[in-house]
PDB file of C-alpha atoms in Angstrom:
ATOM      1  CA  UNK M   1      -2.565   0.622 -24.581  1.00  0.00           C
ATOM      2  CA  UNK M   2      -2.053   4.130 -23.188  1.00  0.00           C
ATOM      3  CA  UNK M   3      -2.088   4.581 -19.104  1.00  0.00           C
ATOM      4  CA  UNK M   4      -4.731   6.914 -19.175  1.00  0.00           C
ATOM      5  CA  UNK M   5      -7.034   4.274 -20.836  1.00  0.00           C
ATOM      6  CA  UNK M   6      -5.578   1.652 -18.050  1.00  0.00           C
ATOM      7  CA  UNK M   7      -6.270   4.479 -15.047  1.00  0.00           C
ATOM      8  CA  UNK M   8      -9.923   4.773 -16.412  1.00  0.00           C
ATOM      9  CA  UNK M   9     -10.073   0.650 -16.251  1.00  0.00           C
ATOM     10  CA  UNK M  10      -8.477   0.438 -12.563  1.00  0.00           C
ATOM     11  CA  UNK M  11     -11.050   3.410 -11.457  1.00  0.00           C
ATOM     12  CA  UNK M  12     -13.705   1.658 -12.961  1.00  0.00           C
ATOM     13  CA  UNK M  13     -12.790  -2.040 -11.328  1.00  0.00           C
ATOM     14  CA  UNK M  14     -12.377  -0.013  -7.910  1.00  0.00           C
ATOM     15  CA  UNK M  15     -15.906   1.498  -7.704  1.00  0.00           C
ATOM     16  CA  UNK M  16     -17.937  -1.163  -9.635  1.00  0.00           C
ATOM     17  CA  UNK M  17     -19.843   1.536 -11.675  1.00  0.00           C
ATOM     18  CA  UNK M  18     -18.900   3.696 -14.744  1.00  0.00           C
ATOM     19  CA  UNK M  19     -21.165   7.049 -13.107  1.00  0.00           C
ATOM     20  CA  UNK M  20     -19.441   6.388  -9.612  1.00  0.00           C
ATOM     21  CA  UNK M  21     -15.632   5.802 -11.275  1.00  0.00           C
ATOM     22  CA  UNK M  22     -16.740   8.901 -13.643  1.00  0.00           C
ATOM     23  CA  UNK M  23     -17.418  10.865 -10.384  1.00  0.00           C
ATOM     24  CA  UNK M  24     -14.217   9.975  -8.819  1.00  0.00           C
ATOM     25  CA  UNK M  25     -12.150  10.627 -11.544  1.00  0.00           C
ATOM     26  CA  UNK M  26     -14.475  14.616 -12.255  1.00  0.00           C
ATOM     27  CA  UNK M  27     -15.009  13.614 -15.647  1.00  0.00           C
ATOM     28  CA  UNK M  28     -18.976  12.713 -18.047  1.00  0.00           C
ATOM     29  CA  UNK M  29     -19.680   8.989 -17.644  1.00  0.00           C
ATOM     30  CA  UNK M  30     -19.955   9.284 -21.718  1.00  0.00           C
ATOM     31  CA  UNK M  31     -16.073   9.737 -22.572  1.00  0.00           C
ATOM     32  CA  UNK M  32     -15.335   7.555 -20.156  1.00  0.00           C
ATOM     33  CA  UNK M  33     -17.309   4.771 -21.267  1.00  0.00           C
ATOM     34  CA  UNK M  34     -16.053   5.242 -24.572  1.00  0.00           C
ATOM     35  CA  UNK M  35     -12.339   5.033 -22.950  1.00  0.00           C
ATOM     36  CA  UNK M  36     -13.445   1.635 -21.689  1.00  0.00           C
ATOM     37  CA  UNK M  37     -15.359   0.886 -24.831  1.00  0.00           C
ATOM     38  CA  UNK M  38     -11.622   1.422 -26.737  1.00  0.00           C
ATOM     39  CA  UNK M  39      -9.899  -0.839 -24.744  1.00  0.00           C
ATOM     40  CA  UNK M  40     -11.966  -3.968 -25.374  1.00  0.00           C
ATOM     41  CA  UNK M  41     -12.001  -2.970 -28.917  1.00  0.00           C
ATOM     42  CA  UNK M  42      -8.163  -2.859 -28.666  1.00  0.00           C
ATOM     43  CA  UNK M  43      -7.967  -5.972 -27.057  1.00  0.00           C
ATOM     44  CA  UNK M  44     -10.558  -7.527 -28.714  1.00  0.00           C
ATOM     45  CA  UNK M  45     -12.229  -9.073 -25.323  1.00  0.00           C
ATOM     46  CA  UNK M  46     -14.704  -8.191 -23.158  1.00  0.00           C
ATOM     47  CA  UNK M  47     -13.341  -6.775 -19.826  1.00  0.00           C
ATOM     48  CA  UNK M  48     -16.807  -6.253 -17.808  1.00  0.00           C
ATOM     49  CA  UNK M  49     -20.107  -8.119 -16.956  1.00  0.00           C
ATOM     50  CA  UNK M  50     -22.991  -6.771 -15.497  1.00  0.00           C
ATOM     51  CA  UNK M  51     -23.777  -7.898 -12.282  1.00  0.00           C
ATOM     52  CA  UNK M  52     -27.149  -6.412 -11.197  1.00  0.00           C
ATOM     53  CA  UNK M  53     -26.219  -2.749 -10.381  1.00  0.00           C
ATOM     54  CA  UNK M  54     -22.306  -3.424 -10.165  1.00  0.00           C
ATOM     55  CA  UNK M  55     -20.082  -4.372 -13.380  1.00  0.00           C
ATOM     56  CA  UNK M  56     -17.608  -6.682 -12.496  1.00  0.00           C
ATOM     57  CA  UNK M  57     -14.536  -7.433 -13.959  1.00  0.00           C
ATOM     58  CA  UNK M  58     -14.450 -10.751 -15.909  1.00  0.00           C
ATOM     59  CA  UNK M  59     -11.235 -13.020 -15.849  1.00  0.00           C
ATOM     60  CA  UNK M  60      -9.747 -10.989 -18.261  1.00  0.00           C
ATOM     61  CA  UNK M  61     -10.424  -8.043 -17.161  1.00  0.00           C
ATOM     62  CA  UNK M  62      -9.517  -9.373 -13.536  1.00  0.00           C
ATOM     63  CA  UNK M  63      -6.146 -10.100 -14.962  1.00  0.00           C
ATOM     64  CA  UNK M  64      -5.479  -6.794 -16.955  1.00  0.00           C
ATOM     65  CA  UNK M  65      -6.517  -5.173 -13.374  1.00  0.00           C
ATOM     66  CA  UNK M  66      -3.852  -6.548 -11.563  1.00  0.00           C
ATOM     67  CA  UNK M  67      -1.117  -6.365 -13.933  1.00  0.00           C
ATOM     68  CA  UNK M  68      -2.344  -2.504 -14.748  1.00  0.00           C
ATOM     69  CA  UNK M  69      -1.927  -1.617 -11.064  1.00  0.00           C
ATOM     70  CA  UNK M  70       1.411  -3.554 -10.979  1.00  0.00           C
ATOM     71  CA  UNK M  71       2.757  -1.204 -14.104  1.00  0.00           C
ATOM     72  CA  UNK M  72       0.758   1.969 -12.345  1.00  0.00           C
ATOM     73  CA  UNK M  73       2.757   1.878  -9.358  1.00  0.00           C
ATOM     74  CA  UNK M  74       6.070   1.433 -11.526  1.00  0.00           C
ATOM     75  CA  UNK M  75       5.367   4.411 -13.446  1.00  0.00           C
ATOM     76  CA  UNK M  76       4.509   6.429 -10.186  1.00  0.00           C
ATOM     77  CA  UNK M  77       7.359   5.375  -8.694  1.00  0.00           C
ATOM     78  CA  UNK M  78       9.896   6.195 -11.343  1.00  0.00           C
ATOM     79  CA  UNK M  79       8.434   9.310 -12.021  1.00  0.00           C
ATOM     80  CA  UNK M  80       8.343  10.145  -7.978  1.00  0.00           C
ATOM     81  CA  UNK M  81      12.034   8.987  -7.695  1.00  0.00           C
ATOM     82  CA  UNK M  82      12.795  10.856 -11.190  1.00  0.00           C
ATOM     83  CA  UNK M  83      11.490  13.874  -9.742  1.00  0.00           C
ATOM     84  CA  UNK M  84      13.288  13.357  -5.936  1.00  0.00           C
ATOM     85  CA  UNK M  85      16.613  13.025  -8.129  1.00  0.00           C
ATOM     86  CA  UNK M  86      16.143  16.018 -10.014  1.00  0.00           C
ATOM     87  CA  UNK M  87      14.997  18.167  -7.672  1.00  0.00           C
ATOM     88  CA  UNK M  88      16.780  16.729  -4.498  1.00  0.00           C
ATOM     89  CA  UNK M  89      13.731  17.279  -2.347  1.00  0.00           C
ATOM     90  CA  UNK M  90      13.433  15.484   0.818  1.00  0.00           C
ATOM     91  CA  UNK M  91      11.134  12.772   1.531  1.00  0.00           C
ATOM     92  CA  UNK M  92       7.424  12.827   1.686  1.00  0.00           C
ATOM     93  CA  UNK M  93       5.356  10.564   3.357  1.00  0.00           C
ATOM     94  CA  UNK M  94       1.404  11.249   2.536  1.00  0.00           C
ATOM     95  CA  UNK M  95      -0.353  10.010   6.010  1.00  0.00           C
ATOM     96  CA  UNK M  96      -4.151   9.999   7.037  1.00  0.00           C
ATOM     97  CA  UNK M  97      -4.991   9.652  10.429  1.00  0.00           C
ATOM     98  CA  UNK M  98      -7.776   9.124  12.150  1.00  0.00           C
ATOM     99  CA  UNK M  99      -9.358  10.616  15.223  1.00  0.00           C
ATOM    100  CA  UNK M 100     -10.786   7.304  16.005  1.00  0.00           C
ATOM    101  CA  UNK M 101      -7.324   5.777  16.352  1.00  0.00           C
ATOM    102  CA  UNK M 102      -4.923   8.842  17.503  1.00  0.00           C
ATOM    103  CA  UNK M 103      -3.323   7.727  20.614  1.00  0.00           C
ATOM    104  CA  UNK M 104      -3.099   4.219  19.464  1.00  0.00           C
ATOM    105  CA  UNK M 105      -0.914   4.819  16.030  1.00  0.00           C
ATOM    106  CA  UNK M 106       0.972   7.676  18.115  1.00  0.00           C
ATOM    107  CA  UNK M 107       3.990   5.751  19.213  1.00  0.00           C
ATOM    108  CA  UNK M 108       3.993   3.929  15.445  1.00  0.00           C
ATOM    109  CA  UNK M 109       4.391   7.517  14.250  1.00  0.00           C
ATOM    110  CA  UNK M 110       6.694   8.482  16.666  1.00  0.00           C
ATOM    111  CA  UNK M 111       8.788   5.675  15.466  1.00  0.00           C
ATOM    112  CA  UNK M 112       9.006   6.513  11.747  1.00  0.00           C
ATOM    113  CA  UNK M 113       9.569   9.579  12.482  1.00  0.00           C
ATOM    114  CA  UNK M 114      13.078   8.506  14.908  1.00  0.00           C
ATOM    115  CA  UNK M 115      13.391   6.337  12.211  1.00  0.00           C
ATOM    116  CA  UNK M 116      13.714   8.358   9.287  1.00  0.00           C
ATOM    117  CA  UNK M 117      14.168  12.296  10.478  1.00  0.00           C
ATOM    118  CA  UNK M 118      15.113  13.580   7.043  1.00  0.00           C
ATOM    119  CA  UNK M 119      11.902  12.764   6.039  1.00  0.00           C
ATOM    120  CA  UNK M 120       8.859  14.910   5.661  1.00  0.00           C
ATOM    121  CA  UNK M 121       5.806  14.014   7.654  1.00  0.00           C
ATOM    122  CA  UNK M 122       2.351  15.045   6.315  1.00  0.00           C
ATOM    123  CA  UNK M 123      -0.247  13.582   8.691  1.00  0.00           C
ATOM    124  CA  UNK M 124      -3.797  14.239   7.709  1.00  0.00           C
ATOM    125  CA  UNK M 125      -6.145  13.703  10.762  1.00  0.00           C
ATOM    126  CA  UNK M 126      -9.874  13.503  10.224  1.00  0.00           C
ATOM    127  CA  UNK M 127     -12.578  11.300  10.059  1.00  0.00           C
ATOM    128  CA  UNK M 128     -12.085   7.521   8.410  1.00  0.00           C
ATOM    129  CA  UNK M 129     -15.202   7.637   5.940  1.00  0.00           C
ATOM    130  CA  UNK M 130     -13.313  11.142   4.883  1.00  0.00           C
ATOM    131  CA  UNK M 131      -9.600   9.379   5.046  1.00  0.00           C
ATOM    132  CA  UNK M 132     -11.326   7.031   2.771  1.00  0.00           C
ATOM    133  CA  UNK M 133     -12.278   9.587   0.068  1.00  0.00           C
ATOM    134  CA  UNK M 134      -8.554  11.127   0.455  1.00  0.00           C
ATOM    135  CA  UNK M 135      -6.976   7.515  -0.341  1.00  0.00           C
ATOM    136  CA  UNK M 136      -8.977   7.196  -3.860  1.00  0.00           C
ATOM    137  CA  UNK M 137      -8.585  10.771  -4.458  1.00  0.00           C
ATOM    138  CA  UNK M 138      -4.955  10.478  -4.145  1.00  0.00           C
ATOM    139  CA  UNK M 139      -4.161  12.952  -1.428  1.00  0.00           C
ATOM    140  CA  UNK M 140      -3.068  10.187   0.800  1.00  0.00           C
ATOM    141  CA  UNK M 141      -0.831   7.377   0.506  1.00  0.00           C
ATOM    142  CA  UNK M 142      -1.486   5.673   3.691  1.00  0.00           C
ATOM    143  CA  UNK M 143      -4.441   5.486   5.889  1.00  0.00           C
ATOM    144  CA  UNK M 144      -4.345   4.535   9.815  1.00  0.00           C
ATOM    145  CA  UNK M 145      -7.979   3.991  10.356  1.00  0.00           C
ATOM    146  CA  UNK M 146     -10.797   1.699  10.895  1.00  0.00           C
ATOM    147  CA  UNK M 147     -10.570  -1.286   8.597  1.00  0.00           C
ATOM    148  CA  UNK M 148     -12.862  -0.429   6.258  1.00  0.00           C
ATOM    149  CA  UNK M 149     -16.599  -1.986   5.833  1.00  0.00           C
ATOM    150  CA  UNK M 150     -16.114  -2.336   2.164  1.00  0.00           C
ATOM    151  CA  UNK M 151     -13.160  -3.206   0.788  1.00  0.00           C
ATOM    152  CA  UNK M 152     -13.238  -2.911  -2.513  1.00  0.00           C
ATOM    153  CA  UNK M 153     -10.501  -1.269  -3.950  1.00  0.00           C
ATOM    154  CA  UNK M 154      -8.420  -1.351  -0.938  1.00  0.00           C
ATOM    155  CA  UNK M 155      -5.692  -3.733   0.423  1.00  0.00           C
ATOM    156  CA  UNK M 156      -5.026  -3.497   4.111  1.00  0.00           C
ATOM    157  CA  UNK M 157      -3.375  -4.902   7.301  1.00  0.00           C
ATOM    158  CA  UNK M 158      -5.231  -5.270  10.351  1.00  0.00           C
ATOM    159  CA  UNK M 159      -4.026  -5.107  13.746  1.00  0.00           C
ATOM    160  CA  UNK M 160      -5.760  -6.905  16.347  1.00  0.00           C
ATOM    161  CA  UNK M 161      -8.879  -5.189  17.820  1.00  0.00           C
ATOM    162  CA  UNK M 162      -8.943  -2.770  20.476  1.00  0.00           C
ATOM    163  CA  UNK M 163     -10.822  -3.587  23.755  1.00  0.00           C
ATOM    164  CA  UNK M 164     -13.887  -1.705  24.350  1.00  0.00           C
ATOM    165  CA  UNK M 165     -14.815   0.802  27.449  1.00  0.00           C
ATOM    166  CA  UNK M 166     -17.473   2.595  29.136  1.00  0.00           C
ATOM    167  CA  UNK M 167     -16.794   5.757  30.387  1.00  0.00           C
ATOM    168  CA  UNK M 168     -19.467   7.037  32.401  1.00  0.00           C
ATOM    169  CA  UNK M 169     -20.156  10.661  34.137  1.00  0.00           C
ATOM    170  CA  UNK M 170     -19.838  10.171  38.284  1.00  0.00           C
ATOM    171  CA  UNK M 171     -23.043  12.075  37.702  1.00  0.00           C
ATOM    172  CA  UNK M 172     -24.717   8.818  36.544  1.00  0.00           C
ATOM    173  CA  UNK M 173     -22.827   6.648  38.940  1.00  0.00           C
ATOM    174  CA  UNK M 174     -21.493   7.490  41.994  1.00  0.00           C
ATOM    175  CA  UNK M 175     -19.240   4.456  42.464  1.00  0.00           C
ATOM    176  CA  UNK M 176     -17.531   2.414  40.347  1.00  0.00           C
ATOM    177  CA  UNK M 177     -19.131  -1.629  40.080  1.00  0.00           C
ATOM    178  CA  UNK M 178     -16.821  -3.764  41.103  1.00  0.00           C
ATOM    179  CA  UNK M 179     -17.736  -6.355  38.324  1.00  0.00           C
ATOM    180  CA  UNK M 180     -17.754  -5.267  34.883  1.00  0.00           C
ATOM    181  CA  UNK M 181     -20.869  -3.138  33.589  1.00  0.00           C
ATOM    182  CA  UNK M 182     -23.550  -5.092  31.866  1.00  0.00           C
ATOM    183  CA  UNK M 183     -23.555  -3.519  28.237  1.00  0.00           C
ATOM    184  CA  UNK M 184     -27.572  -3.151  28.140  1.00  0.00           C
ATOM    185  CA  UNK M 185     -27.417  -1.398  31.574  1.00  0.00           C
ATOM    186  CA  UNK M 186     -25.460   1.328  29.523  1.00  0.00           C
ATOM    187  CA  UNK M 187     -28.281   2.128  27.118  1.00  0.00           C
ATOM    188  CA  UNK M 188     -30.211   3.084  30.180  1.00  0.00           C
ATOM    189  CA  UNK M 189     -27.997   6.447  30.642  1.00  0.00           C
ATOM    190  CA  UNK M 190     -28.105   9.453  27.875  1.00  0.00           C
ATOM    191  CA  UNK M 191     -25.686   8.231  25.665  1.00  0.00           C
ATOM    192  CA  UNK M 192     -22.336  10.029  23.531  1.00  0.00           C
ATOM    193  CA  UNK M 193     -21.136   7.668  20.568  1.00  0.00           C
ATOM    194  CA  UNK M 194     -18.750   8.153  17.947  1.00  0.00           C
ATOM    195  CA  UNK M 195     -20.392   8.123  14.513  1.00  0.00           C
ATOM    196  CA  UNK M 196     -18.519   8.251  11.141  1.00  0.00           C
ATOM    197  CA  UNK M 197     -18.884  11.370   8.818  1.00  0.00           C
ATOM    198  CA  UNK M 198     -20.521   9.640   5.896  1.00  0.00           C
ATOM    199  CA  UNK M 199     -21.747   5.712   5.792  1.00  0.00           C
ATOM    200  CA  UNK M 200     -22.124   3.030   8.290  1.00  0.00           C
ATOM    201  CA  UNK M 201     -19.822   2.379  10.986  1.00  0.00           C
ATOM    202  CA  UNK M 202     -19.540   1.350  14.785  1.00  0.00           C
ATOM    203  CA  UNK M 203     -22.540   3.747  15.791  1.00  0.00           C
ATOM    204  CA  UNK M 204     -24.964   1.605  13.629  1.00  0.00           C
ATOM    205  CA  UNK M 205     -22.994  -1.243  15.440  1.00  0.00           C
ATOM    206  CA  UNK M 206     -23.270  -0.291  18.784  1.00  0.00           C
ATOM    207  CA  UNK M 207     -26.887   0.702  18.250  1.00  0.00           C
ATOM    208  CA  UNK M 208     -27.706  -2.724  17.154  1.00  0.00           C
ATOM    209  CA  UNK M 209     -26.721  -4.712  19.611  1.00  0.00           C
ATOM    210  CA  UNK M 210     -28.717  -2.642  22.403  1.00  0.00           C
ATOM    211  CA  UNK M 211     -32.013  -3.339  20.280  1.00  0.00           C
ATOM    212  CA  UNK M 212     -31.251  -7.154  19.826  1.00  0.00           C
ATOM    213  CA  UNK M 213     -30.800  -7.038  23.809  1.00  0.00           C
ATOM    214  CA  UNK M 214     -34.568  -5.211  23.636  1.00  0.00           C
ATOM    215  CA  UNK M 215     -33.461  -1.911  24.909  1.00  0.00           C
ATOM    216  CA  UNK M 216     -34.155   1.680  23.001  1.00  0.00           C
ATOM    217  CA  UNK M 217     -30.891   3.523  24.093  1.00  0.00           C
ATOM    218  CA  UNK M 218     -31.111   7.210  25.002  1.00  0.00           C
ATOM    219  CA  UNK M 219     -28.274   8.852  22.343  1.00  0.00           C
ATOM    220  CA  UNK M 220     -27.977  12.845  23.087  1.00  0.00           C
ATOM    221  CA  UNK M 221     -25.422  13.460  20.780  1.00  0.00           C
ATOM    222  CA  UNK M 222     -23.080  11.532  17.978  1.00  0.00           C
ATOM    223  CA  UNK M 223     -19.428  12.659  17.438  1.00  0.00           C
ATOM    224  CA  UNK M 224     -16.254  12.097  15.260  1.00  0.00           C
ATOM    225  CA  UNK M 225     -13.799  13.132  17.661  1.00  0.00           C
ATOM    226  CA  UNK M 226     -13.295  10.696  21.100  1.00  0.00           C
ATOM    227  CA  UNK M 227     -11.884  13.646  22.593  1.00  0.00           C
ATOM    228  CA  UNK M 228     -14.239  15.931  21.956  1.00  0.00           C
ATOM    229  CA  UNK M 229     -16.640  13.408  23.830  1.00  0.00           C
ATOM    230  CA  UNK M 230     -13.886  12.907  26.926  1.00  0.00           C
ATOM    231  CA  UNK M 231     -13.956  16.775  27.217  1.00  0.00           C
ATOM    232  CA  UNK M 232     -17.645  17.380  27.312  1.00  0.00           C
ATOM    233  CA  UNK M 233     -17.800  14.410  30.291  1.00  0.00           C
ATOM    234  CA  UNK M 234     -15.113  16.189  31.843  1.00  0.00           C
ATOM    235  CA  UNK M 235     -16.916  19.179  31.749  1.00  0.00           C
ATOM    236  CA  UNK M 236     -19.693  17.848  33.601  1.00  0.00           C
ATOM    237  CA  UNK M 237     -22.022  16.316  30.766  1.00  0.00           C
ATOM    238  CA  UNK M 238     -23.793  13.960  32.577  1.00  0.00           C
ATOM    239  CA  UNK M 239     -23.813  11.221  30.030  1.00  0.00           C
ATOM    240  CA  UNK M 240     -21.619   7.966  28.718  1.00  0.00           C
ATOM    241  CA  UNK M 241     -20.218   7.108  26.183  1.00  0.00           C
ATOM    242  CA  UNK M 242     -18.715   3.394  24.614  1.00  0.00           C
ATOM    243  CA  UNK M 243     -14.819   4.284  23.205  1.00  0.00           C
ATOM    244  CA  UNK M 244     -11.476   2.370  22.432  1.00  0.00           C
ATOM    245  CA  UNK M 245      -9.489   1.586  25.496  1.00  0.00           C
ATOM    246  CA  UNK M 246      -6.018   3.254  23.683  1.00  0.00           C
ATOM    247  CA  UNK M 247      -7.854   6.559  23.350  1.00  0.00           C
ATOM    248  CA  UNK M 248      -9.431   6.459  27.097  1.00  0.00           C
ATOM    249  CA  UNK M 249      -6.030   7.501  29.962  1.00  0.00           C
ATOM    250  CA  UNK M 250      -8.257   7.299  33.344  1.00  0.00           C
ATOM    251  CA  UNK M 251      -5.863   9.145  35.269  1.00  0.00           C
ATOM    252  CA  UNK M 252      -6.360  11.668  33.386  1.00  0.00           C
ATOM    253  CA  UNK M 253     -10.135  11.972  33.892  1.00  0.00           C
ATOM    254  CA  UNK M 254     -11.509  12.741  37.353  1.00  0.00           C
ATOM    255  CA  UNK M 255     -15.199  13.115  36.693  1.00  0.00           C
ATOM    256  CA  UNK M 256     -15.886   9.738  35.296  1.00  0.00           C
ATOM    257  CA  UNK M 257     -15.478   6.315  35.618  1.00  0.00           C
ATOM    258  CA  UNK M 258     -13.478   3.724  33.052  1.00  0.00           C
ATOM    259  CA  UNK M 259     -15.653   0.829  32.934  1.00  0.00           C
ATOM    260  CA  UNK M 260     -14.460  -2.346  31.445  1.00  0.00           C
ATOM    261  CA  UNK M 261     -18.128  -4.055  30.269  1.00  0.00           C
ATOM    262  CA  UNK M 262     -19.636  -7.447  29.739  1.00  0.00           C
ATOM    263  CA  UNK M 263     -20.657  -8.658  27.340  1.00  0.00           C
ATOM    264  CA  UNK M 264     -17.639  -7.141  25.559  1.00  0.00           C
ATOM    265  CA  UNK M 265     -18.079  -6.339  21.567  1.00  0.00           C
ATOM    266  CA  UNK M 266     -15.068  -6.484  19.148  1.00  0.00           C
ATOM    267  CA  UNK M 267     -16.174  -3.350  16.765  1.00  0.00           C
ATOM    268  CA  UNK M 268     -12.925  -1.261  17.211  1.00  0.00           C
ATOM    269  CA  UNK M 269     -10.756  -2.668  14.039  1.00  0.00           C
ATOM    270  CA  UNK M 270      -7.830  -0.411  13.646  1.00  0.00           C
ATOM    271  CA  UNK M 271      -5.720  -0.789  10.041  1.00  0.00           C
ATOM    272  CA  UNK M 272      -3.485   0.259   7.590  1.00  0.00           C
ATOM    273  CA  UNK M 273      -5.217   0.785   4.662  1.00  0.00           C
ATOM    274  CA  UNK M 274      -4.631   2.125   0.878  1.00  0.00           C
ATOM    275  CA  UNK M 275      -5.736   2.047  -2.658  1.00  0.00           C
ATOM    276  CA  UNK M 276      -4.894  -1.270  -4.974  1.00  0.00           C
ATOM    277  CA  UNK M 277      -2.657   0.512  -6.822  1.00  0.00           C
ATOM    278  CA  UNK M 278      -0.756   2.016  -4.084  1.00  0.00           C
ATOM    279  CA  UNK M 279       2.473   0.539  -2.832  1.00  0.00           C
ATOM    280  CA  UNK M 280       2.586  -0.164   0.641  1.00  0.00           C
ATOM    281  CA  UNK M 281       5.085   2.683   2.745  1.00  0.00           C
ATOM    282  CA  UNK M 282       7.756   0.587   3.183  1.00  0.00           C
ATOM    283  CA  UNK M 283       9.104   2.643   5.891  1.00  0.00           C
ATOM    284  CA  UNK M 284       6.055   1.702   8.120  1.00  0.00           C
ATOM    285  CA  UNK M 285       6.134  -1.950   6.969  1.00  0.00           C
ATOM    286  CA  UNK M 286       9.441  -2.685   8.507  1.00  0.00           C
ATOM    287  CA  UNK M 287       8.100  -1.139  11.967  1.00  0.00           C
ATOM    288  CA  UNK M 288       4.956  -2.948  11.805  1.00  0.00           C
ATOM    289  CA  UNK M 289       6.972  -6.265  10.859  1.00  0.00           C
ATOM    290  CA  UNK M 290       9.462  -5.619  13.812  1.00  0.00           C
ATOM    291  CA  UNK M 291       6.399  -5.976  16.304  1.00  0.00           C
ATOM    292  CA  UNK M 292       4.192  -3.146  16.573  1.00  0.00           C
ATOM    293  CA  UNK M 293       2.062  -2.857  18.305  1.00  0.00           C
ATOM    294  CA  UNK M 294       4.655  -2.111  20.576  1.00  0.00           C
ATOM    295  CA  UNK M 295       4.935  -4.476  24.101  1.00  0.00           C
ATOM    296  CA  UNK M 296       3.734  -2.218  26.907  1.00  0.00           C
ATOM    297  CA  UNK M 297       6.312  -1.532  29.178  1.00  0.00           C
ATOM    298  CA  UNK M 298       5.375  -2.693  32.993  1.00  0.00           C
TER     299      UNK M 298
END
């Protein structure tokens, strides 16, 4: 049982489809389905049913997943220490983060990085569909982004949500309401909403509950970036937008107005996320189990 044949397997369980796990891994579906194909004959079991469109592992193959990934992440990690020995390099710490989420996970950065200052920091910021792609393709350890809609394949710890804002051009609205903003009253004004790079996400959210309230919103434009959206309200777009409370700092903007709404959705999920496989950074663990999110200070 070599650990190429058992990275094939793993891929394989992860994406629920031969073609897809073949595309992941940059490889013909045909060799690869003879690596699988080699491995039942070795073990003399079957190790996948077909499920409709998805193979699925079956208890066997369930159990040869987990203990694969458990011997997986042994090998990577003696061969990653191995290689740290020999080579005395410092530290590296593979991080994706994403714009969604970039003042929030600031300070738990900030702290691993007081933490640990021998250690080298590579922070990847982009989207979360794209952080995504960087887990499974290995170029990432650790993801900070929005827990994901599938799971499959990934382990995770979510934090609780964050609180969702309006933030409206004084274009629109003169004067702040005194009560909070009714949510269907937003889809009135030309709208700015964050939408993933690839797949659904909180725009399809948002979106959805203005049409089961009956009203069409108005969207101008759909970004990846909440502060590319701040900047262009700034700037005098005269437009709103729906955002995260950690990424919104209202002194900071003095053409628009930080509305807290009602009703108020939970769709902002922020998480650490990575591959089965993957060990969790223990260097982040022990900050998240100490308490982070961190108490703001009054």
């Amino acid at each position: 049982m070599d650990l190429k044949r058992l990275r094939y397997f793993c891929k394989v369980v992860e994406q629920g489809s031969i073609s897809q796990a073949a595309r992941m891994l940059n490889m013909a579906q045909p060799p690869l389905s003879k690596r699988i194909h080699e491995l039942e004959e070795e073990l003399n079991v079957p190790l996948f049913v077909r499920n409709g469109k998805r193979i699925e592992p079956t208890d066997a193959g369930y159990y040869l997943y987990r203990k694969a990934c458990e011997i997986l992440r042994e090998v990577e990690d003696t061969t990653r220490e191995t290689l740290k020995i020999a080579h005395r390099e410092s530290q590296l710490l593979r991080i994706g983060l994403t714009h969604l989420f970039q003042s929030y996970f600031r300070p738990l950065l900030l702290e691993l990085h007081r933490r640990h200052p021998d250690a080298e920091l590579s922070i990847s910021v982009s989207d979360s569909s794209n952080l995504e792609s960087y887990l499974n393709d290995g170029l990432i350890d650790i993801a900070l982004i929005q827990k994901p809609y599938n799971s499959d394949g990934f382990d995770y710890v979510a934090f609780e949500p964050v609180r969702l804002v309006a933030v409206v051009s004084k274009k629109l609205l003169s004067e702040p309401p005194v009560q909070p903003f009714p949510y269907l009253k937003l889809g009135k004004f030309p709208l700015m909403l964050l939408h993933r790079a690839r797949d659904s996400g909180t725009y399809e959210t948002l979106l959805d509950l203005f049409r089961k309230g009956g009203v069409d919103p108005h969207v101008i434009m759909h970004i990846t970036q909440p502060g590319v959206i701040l900047e262009w309200l700034e700037d005098g777009l005269a437009a709103a937008t729906l955002l995260p409370v950690s990424e919104v700092t209202d002194r900071q903007l003095k053409n628009c107005h930080v509305l807290d709404i009602f009703p108020s959705p939970q769709i902002f999920f922020p998480a650490l996320v990575k591959t089965t496989a993957t060990p969790y950074m223990k260097e982040l663990m022990e900050i998240i189990e100490a308490g982070y999110p961190f108490p703001v200070a009054k």
